[in-house]
Short mmCIF file of C-alpha atoms in Angstrom, two decimals:
data_model
loop_
_atom_site.label_atom_id
_atom_site.label_comp_id
_atom_site.label_asym_id
_atom_site.label_seq_id
_atom_site.Cartn_x
_atom_site.Cartn_y
_atom_site.Cartn_z
CA MET A 307 27.89 -79.36 -3.32
CA LYS A 308 30.64 -78.22 -6.21
CA LYS A 309 34.18 -78.35 -4.09
CA LYS A 310 35.78 -74.82 -5.13
CA VAL A 311 40.07 -74.80 -4.21
CA ILE A 312 41.15 -71.74 -2.53
CA ALA A 313 45.23 -71.87 -2.70
CA PHE A 314 47.40 -68.80 -0.24
CA TYR A 315 49.09 -66.06 -2.72
CA LEU A 316 52.17 -64.63 -1.60
CA PRO A 317 53.39 -61.42 -2.93
CA GLN A 318 57.25 -61.07 -1.56
CA PHE A 319 58.75 -62.20 -4.37
CA HIS A 320 59.50 -59.02 -5.81
CA GLU A 321 62.02 -56.24 -5.05
CA ILE A 322 60.73 -53.38 -2.51
CA PRO A 323 62.40 -50.55 -0.73
CA GLU A 324 61.61 -51.14 2.64
CA ASN A 325 62.79 -55.12 2.97
CA ASP A 326 66.37 -53.88 1.12
CA GLU A 327 66.35 -50.91 3.56
CA TRP A 328 65.38 -54.22 6.71
CA TRP A 329 66.64 -57.41 4.92
CA GLY A 330 69.66 -55.93 2.66
CA GLU A 331 69.19 -54.75 -0.46
CA GLY A 332 67.69 -57.19 -3.36
CA PHE A 333 65.48 -59.08 -0.44
CA THR A 334 62.73 -60.80 -1.17
CA ASP A 335 61.61 -65.01 -0.29
CA TRP A 336 63.74 -66.05 -2.52
CA VAL A 337 66.48 -64.97 -0.14
CA SER A 338 64.84 -67.45 2.27
CA ALA A 339 64.66 -70.55 -0.10
CA LYS A 340 68.07 -70.37 -1.49
CA LYS A 341 69.96 -70.60 1.97
CA ALA A 342 67.85 -73.70 3.49
CA LYS A 343 70.07 -75.63 4.52
CA PRO A 344 69.51 -79.54 5.11
CA MET A 345 69.08 -80.09 9.78
CA PHE A 346 68.11 -84.15 9.89
CA LYS A 347 68.61 -86.43 7.96
CA ASN A 348 66.22 -87.28 5.38
CA HIS A 349 65.07 -83.44 5.43
CA ASN A 350 63.80 -81.96 2.39
CA GLN A 351 65.67 -78.92 1.88
CA PRO A 352 67.28 -76.30 0.02
CA ARG A 353 63.83 -76.10 -2.17
CA VAL A 354 65.07 -74.84 -5.73
CA PRO A 355 61.87 -74.15 -8.70
CA TYR A 356 61.42 -76.34 -11.93
CA HIS A 357 63.78 -75.06 -14.32
CA ASN A 358 65.40 -72.29 -11.43
CA ASN A 359 62.84 -69.77 -11.57
CA TYR A 360 63.13 -67.42 -9.84
CA TYR A 361 60.38 -65.64 -11.23
CA ASN A 362 59.29 -61.68 -10.37
CA LEU A 363 55.57 -60.90 -9.87
CA LEU A 364 55.61 -57.71 -12.00
CA ASP A 365 56.41 -59.70 -14.51
CA LYS A 366 53.48 -60.15 -15.86
CA SER A 367 54.70 -63.35 -17.95
CA THR A 368 54.38 -65.25 -14.85
CA VAL A 369 51.45 -64.11 -13.82
CA LYS A 370 50.30 -65.51 -16.80
CA TRP A 371 52.01 -68.84 -16.14
CA GLN A 372 50.58 -69.45 -12.19
CA ALA A 373 47.05 -68.60 -13.72
CA HIS A 374 47.11 -70.78 -16.62
CA ILE A 375 48.86 -74.15 -14.34
CA ALA A 376 46.74 -73.14 -11.71
CA LYS A 377 43.72 -73.56 -13.60
CA LYS A 378 44.96 -76.86 -15.04
CA ALA A 379 45.25 -78.12 -12.72
CA GLY A 380 41.42 -77.26 -11.15
CA ILE A 381 42.39 -73.95 -9.07
CA TYR A 382 39.04 -71.95 -7.85
CA GLY A 383 40.87 -69.27 -6.49
CA PHE A 384 43.90 -67.11 -5.80
CA CYS A 385 43.40 -65.82 -1.74
CA MET A 386 46.01 -62.77 -1.88
CA TYR A 387 48.03 -61.92 0.85
CA HIS A 388 46.99 -57.89 2.10
CA TYR A 389 49.15 -55.65 3.46
CA TRP A 390 47.42 -52.60 4.48
CA PHE A 391 48.83 -50.67 7.80
CA GLY A 392 47.11 -47.43 7.93
CA ASN A 393 48.07 -43.68 8.15
CA GLY A 394 48.71 -44.61 4.13
CA ASN A 395 51.05 -47.50 5.30
CA GLN A 396 51.08 -50.51 2.89
CA LEU A 397 53.44 -53.68 1.75
CA LEU A 398 54.25 -55.72 -1.27
CA GLU A 399 50.90 -54.30 -3.14
CA LYS A 400 51.63 -54.33 -6.76
CA PRO A 401 51.12 -57.26 -7.71
CA ALA A 402 47.36 -57.03 -7.02
CA GLU A 403 47.79 -54.11 -8.71
CA ASN A 404 48.86 -55.43 -11.73
CA PHE A 405 46.25 -58.26 -11.60
CA LEU A 406 43.45 -55.87 -11.40
CA GLU A 407 44.65 -54.78 -14.19
CA TRP A 408 45.33 -56.86 -15.96
CA LYS A 409 41.39 -58.00 -16.98
CA ASP A 410 42.79 -61.18 -19.58
CA ILE A 411 44.07 -62.92 -16.82
CA ASN A 412 41.46 -65.56 -15.96
CA MET A 413 41.80 -67.06 -12.75
CA ASN A 414 39.80 -65.72 -9.65
CA TYR A 415 40.77 -64.29 -6.40
CA CYS A 416 40.31 -62.82 -2.43
CA PHE A 417 42.59 -61.48 -0.89
CA SER A 418 43.48 -62.33 3.10
CA TRP A 419 44.08 -58.98 5.42
CA ASP A 420 47.80 -60.17 7.45
CA ASN A 421 46.88 -57.59 9.58
CA ASN A 422 49.59 -57.88 11.90
CA SER A 423 52.76 -55.47 13.17
CA TRP A 424 56.37 -56.28 10.97
CA VAL A 425 58.47 -56.61 13.39
CA ARG A 426 61.99 -58.13 14.68
CA THR A 427 62.78 -61.31 15.82
CA TRP A 428 63.64 -59.80 19.65
CA SER A 429 60.02 -56.97 19.02
CA ARG A 430 57.14 -59.04 21.89
CA ILE A 431 54.74 -55.97 20.66
CA ARG A 432 51.12 -57.87 20.50
CA GLY A 433 49.84 -59.38 17.11
CA GLY A 434 53.90 -58.56 15.08
CA GLY A 435 54.65 -61.29 12.83
CA THR A 436 58.10 -61.74 12.36
CA TRP A 437 58.84 -62.60 8.49
CA THR A 438 62.71 -63.85 8.77
CA THR A 439 64.72 -64.71 12.06
CA LEU A 440 67.86 -65.78 9.25
CA GLN A 441 68.86 -62.17 7.88
CA ASN A 442 71.18 -59.96 8.30
CA SER A 443 69.65 -56.42 8.52
CA ASN A 444 70.76 -52.76 7.22
CA SER A 445 69.34 -50.96 10.15
CA VAL A 446 69.64 -52.55 12.87
CA ASN A 447 70.95 -49.75 15.47
CA GLU A 448 70.99 -48.74 19.26
CA ASN A 449 67.59 -47.37 19.09
CA ASP A 450 65.78 -49.99 17.20
CA ASN A 451 62.81 -50.69 19.62
CA GLY A 452 62.07 -54.51 16.74
CA ILE A 453 59.03 -52.91 14.80
CA LEU A 454 59.25 -51.96 11.01
CA MET A 455 56.10 -51.53 10.47
CA LYS A 456 52.93 -51.44 13.13
CA GLN A 457 49.38 -51.64 12.23
CA GLU A 458 47.42 -49.08 13.86
CA PHE A 459 43.73 -49.58 12.50
CA GLY A 460 42.13 -46.04 14.03
CA ASN A 461 39.15 -44.72 13.25
CA GLU A 462 36.41 -44.15 10.19
CA GLU A 463 38.11 -41.49 8.94
CA GLU A 464 41.42 -44.90 7.98
CA TRP A 465 38.75 -47.48 7.82
CA LYS A 466 36.78 -45.41 4.48
CA LYS A 467 40.41 -45.51 2.79
CA HIS A 468 40.63 -48.46 2.77
CA PHE A 469 37.01 -49.89 1.86
CA GLU A 470 37.68 -47.11 -0.63
CA TYR A 471 40.92 -48.92 -2.34
CA LEU A 472 39.95 -52.42 -2.42
CA LEU A 473 36.00 -51.62 -3.61
CA PRO A 474 37.56 -51.46 -7.23
CA PHE A 475 38.87 -54.49 -6.93
CA PHE A 476 35.50 -56.11 -4.57
CA LYS A 477 33.98 -54.93 -8.46
CA ASP A 478 36.13 -56.61 -10.46
CA ASP A 479 33.95 -59.94 -12.44
CA ARG A 480 36.57 -62.18 -10.71
CA TYR A 481 36.70 -61.57 -7.16
CA ILE A 482 35.78 -64.82 -5.38
CA LYS A 483 32.22 -63.47 -3.77
CA LYS A 484 28.98 -65.63 -1.56
CA GLY A 485 26.28 -64.30 -2.02
CA GLY A 486 27.34 -61.82 -3.61
CA LYS A 487 29.46 -60.31 -1.44
CA PRO A 488 33.44 -60.25 -1.84
CA ILE A 489 35.31 -62.34 0.45
CA PHE A 490 37.80 -60.55 2.55
CA VAL A 491 39.41 -62.65 5.04
CA ILE A 492 40.77 -60.69 8.50
CA TYR A 493 42.98 -62.95 9.28
CA ASN A 494 43.41 -61.82 13.38
CA ILE A 495 40.45 -59.99 14.80
CA THR A 496 41.36 -60.85 18.49
CA LEU A 497 43.73 -57.69 17.41
CA PHE A 498 41.10 -55.13 15.95
CA SER A 499 38.67 -53.75 19.67
CA CYS A 500 37.02 -51.86 16.62
CA ILE A 501 35.79 -55.37 14.36
CA SER A 502 32.55 -55.07 14.92
CA LEU A 503 32.10 -51.07 13.57
CA MET A 504 34.11 -51.06 11.03
CA ILE A 505 32.40 -54.10 9.63
CA GLU A 506 29.18 -52.34 10.81
CA CYS A 507 31.77 -49.24 8.21
CA TRP A 508 32.59 -51.46 5.24
CA ASN A 509 29.05 -52.99 4.39
CA ARG A 510 27.46 -49.45 4.71
CA LEU A 511 29.19 -48.84 1.94
CA ALA A 512 28.78 -52.03 -0.32
CA ASN A 513 25.05 -51.11 0.23
CA GLU A 514 26.19 -47.64 -0.96
CA ASN A 515 28.22 -48.98 -3.74
CA GLY A 516 25.38 -51.25 -5.27
CA LEU A 517 26.88 -54.36 -3.15
CA PRO A 518 24.54 -56.73 -0.49
CA GLY A 519 28.00 -56.27 2.09
CA ILE A 520 30.99 -57.94 2.56
CA TYR A 521 31.72 -62.32 3.43
CA ILE A 522 34.85 -61.09 6.65
CA ILE A 523 35.74 -64.36 7.40
CA SER A 524 38.72 -65.23 10.63
CA MET A 525 41.07 -67.15 10.92
CA ASP A 526 40.65 -66.63 14.52
CA ALA A 527 37.20 -66.18 16.70
CA ILE A 528 33.74 -67.86 15.75
CA PRO A 529 30.87 -65.81 14.13
CA GLY A 530 28.30 -63.66 15.19
CA LYS A 531 26.81 -60.82 16.53
CA SER A 532 30.09 -59.28 18.79
CA SER A 533 32.41 -59.31 15.96
CA LYS A 534 29.87 -59.10 13.00
CA VAL A 535 32.38 -61.16 11.20
CA GLU A 536 30.58 -63.89 8.93
CA GLY A 537 33.13 -66.71 8.86
CA VAL A 538 35.86 -68.77 10.40
CA LEU A 539 38.47 -70.19 8.63
CA ARG A 540 40.73 -73.14 9.99
CA PHE A 541 44.24 -72.21 8.13
CA GLU A 542 46.38 -75.40 8.33
CA PRO A 543 48.25 -77.15 9.29
CA ASN A 544 48.91 -74.12 12.63
CA TYR A 545 45.05 -74.67 12.79
CA THR A 546 44.67 -78.34 14.25
CA ARG A 547 48.87 -78.28 14.99
CA ARG A 548 48.23 -75.14 17.27
CA LYS A 549 44.53 -78.03 18.65
CA ILE A 550 46.65 -80.58 19.41
CA GLU A 551 49.25 -77.97 21.41
CA ARG A 552 46.38 -76.57 23.50
CA ASN A 553 44.96 -80.02 24.24
CA HIS A 554 48.66 -81.82 25.23
CA SER A 555 49.94 -78.65 27.04
CA TRP A 556 51.77 -81.10 29.33
CA MET A 557 52.73 -83.52 26.13
CA THR A 558 53.80 -80.69 24.13
CA GLN A 559 56.16 -79.53 27.01
CA LYS A 560 57.88 -82.63 27.86
CA TYR A 561 58.82 -82.96 23.97
CA THR A 562 60.08 -79.70 23.53
CA GLU A 563 62.40 -79.27 27.09
CA ILE A 564 63.50 -83.05 25.22
CA ARG A 565 64.24 -81.90 22.31
CA LYS A 566 66.45 -79.06 23.31
CA ARG A 567 67.94 -81.12 24.99
CA PHE A 568 69.21 -83.99 23.11
CA PHE A 569 68.75 -82.27 19.16
CA LYS A 570 69.90 -78.29 19.77
CA GLU A 571 69.33 -78.34 16.17
CA LEU A 572 67.04 -80.26 15.49
CA PRO A 573 63.87 -77.86 14.89
CA ASN A 574 60.20 -79.05 15.31
CA VAL A 575 58.93 -81.85 13.51
CA TRP A 576 56.32 -83.08 13.11
CA ASP A 577 55.20 -85.86 11.23
CA TYR A 578 53.40 -84.77 8.58
CA GLY A 579 50.60 -88.01 8.27
CA PHE A 580 49.96 -87.61 11.84
CA LEU A 581 48.42 -83.70 11.06
CA TRP A 582 46.33 -84.55 8.58
CA ARG A 583 44.67 -87.58 9.69
CA LYS A 584 43.34 -85.79 12.46
CA ILE A 585 42.83 -82.21 10.40
CA LEU A 586 40.25 -85.74 8.73
CA LYS A 587 39.21 -86.64 12.05
CA ASP A 588 37.28 -82.65 12.35
CA CYS A 589 36.25 -82.08 8.63
CA LEU A 590 32.46 -81.38 8.49
CA THR A 591 31.74 -77.84 8.57
CA SER A 592 28.83 -75.06 9.22
CA ASP A 593 27.75 -73.12 6.90
CA ASN A 594 29.77 -70.66 7.79
CA GLU A 595 33.00 -72.68 8.23
CA PHE A 596 35.53 -73.14 5.87
CA ILE A 597 37.87 -75.89 5.66
CA GLY A 598 41.64 -75.96 5.60
CA ALA A 599 44.26 -77.68 4.04
CA PHE A 600 47.80 -77.80 3.24
CA VAL A 601 49.98 -78.84 0.45
CA ASP A 602 53.09 -79.58 2.71
CA PHE A 603 55.17 -77.24 5.57
CA ASP A 604 58.48 -76.08 6.44
CA ALA A 605 59.77 -73.09 7.90
CA THR A 606 63.22 -73.92 8.80
CA PRO A 607 64.24 -71.49 5.68
CA ARG A 608 63.07 -68.03 7.70
CA LYS A 609 63.43 -69.30 11.03
CA GLY A 610 66.39 -71.83 11.51
CA ILE A 611 65.53 -74.01 14.44
CA ASN A 612 62.61 -72.42 15.15
CA GLY A 613 61.06 -73.72 12.27
CA PHE A 614 57.93 -75.71 12.89
CA VAL A 615 58.48 -78.43 10.51
CA ALA A 616 55.86 -80.80 8.59
CA HIS A 617 57.86 -83.96 7.93
CA GLY A 618 56.92 -86.64 5.35
CA ALA A 619 55.57 -85.37 3.15
CA SER A 620 54.82 -86.43 -0.86
CA PRO A 621 52.70 -86.12 -3.69
CA THR A 622 50.71 -89.80 -3.26
CA LYS A 623 50.18 -89.00 0.43
CA PHE A 624 49.07 -84.96 -0.23
CA TYR A 625 46.55 -86.82 -3.02
CA LYS A 626 45.31 -90.03 0.15
CA TYR A 627 44.58 -87.21 2.09
CA PHE A 628 43.30 -84.07 0.13
CA HIS A 629 40.77 -86.62 -1.92
CA ARG A 630 39.64 -87.88 2.38
CA LEU A 631 38.96 -84.55 3.13
CA LEU A 632 36.98 -83.06 -0.21
CA GLU A 633 35.10 -85.92 0.36
CA LYS A 634 34.26 -85.57 4.21
CA THR A 635 33.89 -81.83 3.99
CA ASN A 636 30.83 -80.35 3.42
CA SER A 637 32.98 -77.11 3.28
CA GLU A 638 31.86 -74.18 -0.41
CA PHE A 639 34.80 -73.26 -0.09
CA VAL A 640 38.61 -75.00 1.07
CA PHE A 641 41.42 -73.03 1.64
CA LEU A 642 44.71 -74.60 0.17
CA ASN A 643 48.25 -73.67 2.04
CA GLY A 644 49.26 -72.73 0.58
CA TRP A 645 50.67 -71.62 -3.95
CA ASN A 646 53.75 -70.39 -3.34
CA GLU A 647 54.88 -69.28 0.49
CA TRP A 648 58.40 -71.17 -0.64
CA GLY A 649 60.29 -69.78 2.15
CA GLU A 650 57.49 -72.02 4.51
CA GLY A 651 57.79 -75.27 2.17
CA ALA A 652 54.07 -74.88 1.01
CA TYR A 653 53.58 -74.39 -2.83
CA LEU A 654 51.93 -76.16 -4.97
CA GLU A 655 54.30 -74.48 -7.55
CA PRO A 656 56.87 -77.22 -9.70
CA ASP A 657 60.15 -77.75 -8.21
CA GLU A 658 63.63 -80.37 -8.79
CA LYS A 659 62.17 -83.29 -7.03
CA TYR A 660 59.08 -83.59 -7.91
CA LYS A 661 58.91 -81.69 -10.93
CA TYR A 662 54.40 -80.99 -11.57
CA SER A 663 53.51 -84.02 -9.48
CA TYR A 664 51.74 -82.24 -6.68
CA LEU A 665 48.85 -79.49 -9.19
CA ILE A 666 48.39 -83.79 -10.79
CA ALA A 667 47.47 -84.70 -7.30
CA LEU A 668 45.30 -82.18 -6.64
CA LYS A 669 43.78 -82.13 -10.39
CA GLU A 670 43.06 -86.33 -9.50
CA ALA A 671 41.63 -85.48 -6.35
CA ILE A 672 39.84 -82.69 -7.27
CA GLU A 673 38.23 -83.73 -10.57
CA ARG A 674 37.59 -87.40 -8.71
CA GLU A 675 35.03 -85.71 -5.48
CA ASN A 676 33.11 -83.07 -8.59
CA HIS A 677 32.32 -85.99 -10.77
CA LYS A 678 30.60 -87.82 -7.80
CA TYR A 679 29.21 -84.73 -7.24
CA GLU A 680 28.44 -84.26 -11.41
CA LYS A 681 27.03 -87.92 -11.33
CA LYS A 682 24.82 -87.02 -8.05
CA ILE A 683 23.53 -84.33 -9.40
CA ASN A 684 22.67 -85.69 -12.65
#
């Protein structure tokens, strides 16, 4: 099977009023990246984009450049993060809306709905995703409950509004589909008690609008009748790291205690190769299970000593592991983390240290695997 690599795409590189209010004027993820500092020997921080290209995603020339170099490297499409909170609230939507309008940009895409509430570090709300722990906020006060934007799942009326917003994207020829169904990834369906009813509603609306349905992929649940979810995605390296932590909880606890006791300023450091070898050990998937991969990972720009680091990454190692994954997996779509997660060190875009080396490594791995496939079928 010819592999289609989809890279996660972060829209947090343009200014919005909410970020100005919450984190300070002019905040984008570039602020986190620029403030990063090395926290141990050979720690690859800060990460600097090649030629100091601190771009603005509202500039069409930037998006055209991204699509061009991604396509050249063999990327099939982008999986854009989508932030819909209900009650008419959404954030960071403009890059996707521009993408829909700019039909001349030749790049496939789909959405990943990050359906967590946005919260501050101290908020204990279930399903809360903190954006950053290191920025000063302008709006902290004694009445602040830590919730920046709460996720409201609503009822059928809300689901219809959401679907109607998404429909022009779903009908776009560039939108990625499986069996004619637009792919839509949901980060955390366990937060959503009415998920099966929403999916039924969306499938009905899809049929009414000439689509065979919506192909829902979850990052946190097994597909089945109870949820109506058709696929599941292993989001890496978090899927593998958390699996190891669950299976070896006592070792994880001991490591955490030692780290805090003797290395008070050391983040949660894992070996890059160790994580990749664990991914490769279990990368065979079923028809409705999609494998994940990662370029690199380092969340210290956002979370400091609370950040998780996959230490020891390089383009050479990435090529070695990624081409093995493409050889072994039977997953049609391979979801790669990520295209431009600069605040988590998960990016393919060129930087000052490695230039275009990661993109070259990706291209060679994809071409090697697809050449074998084409040779086999011919």
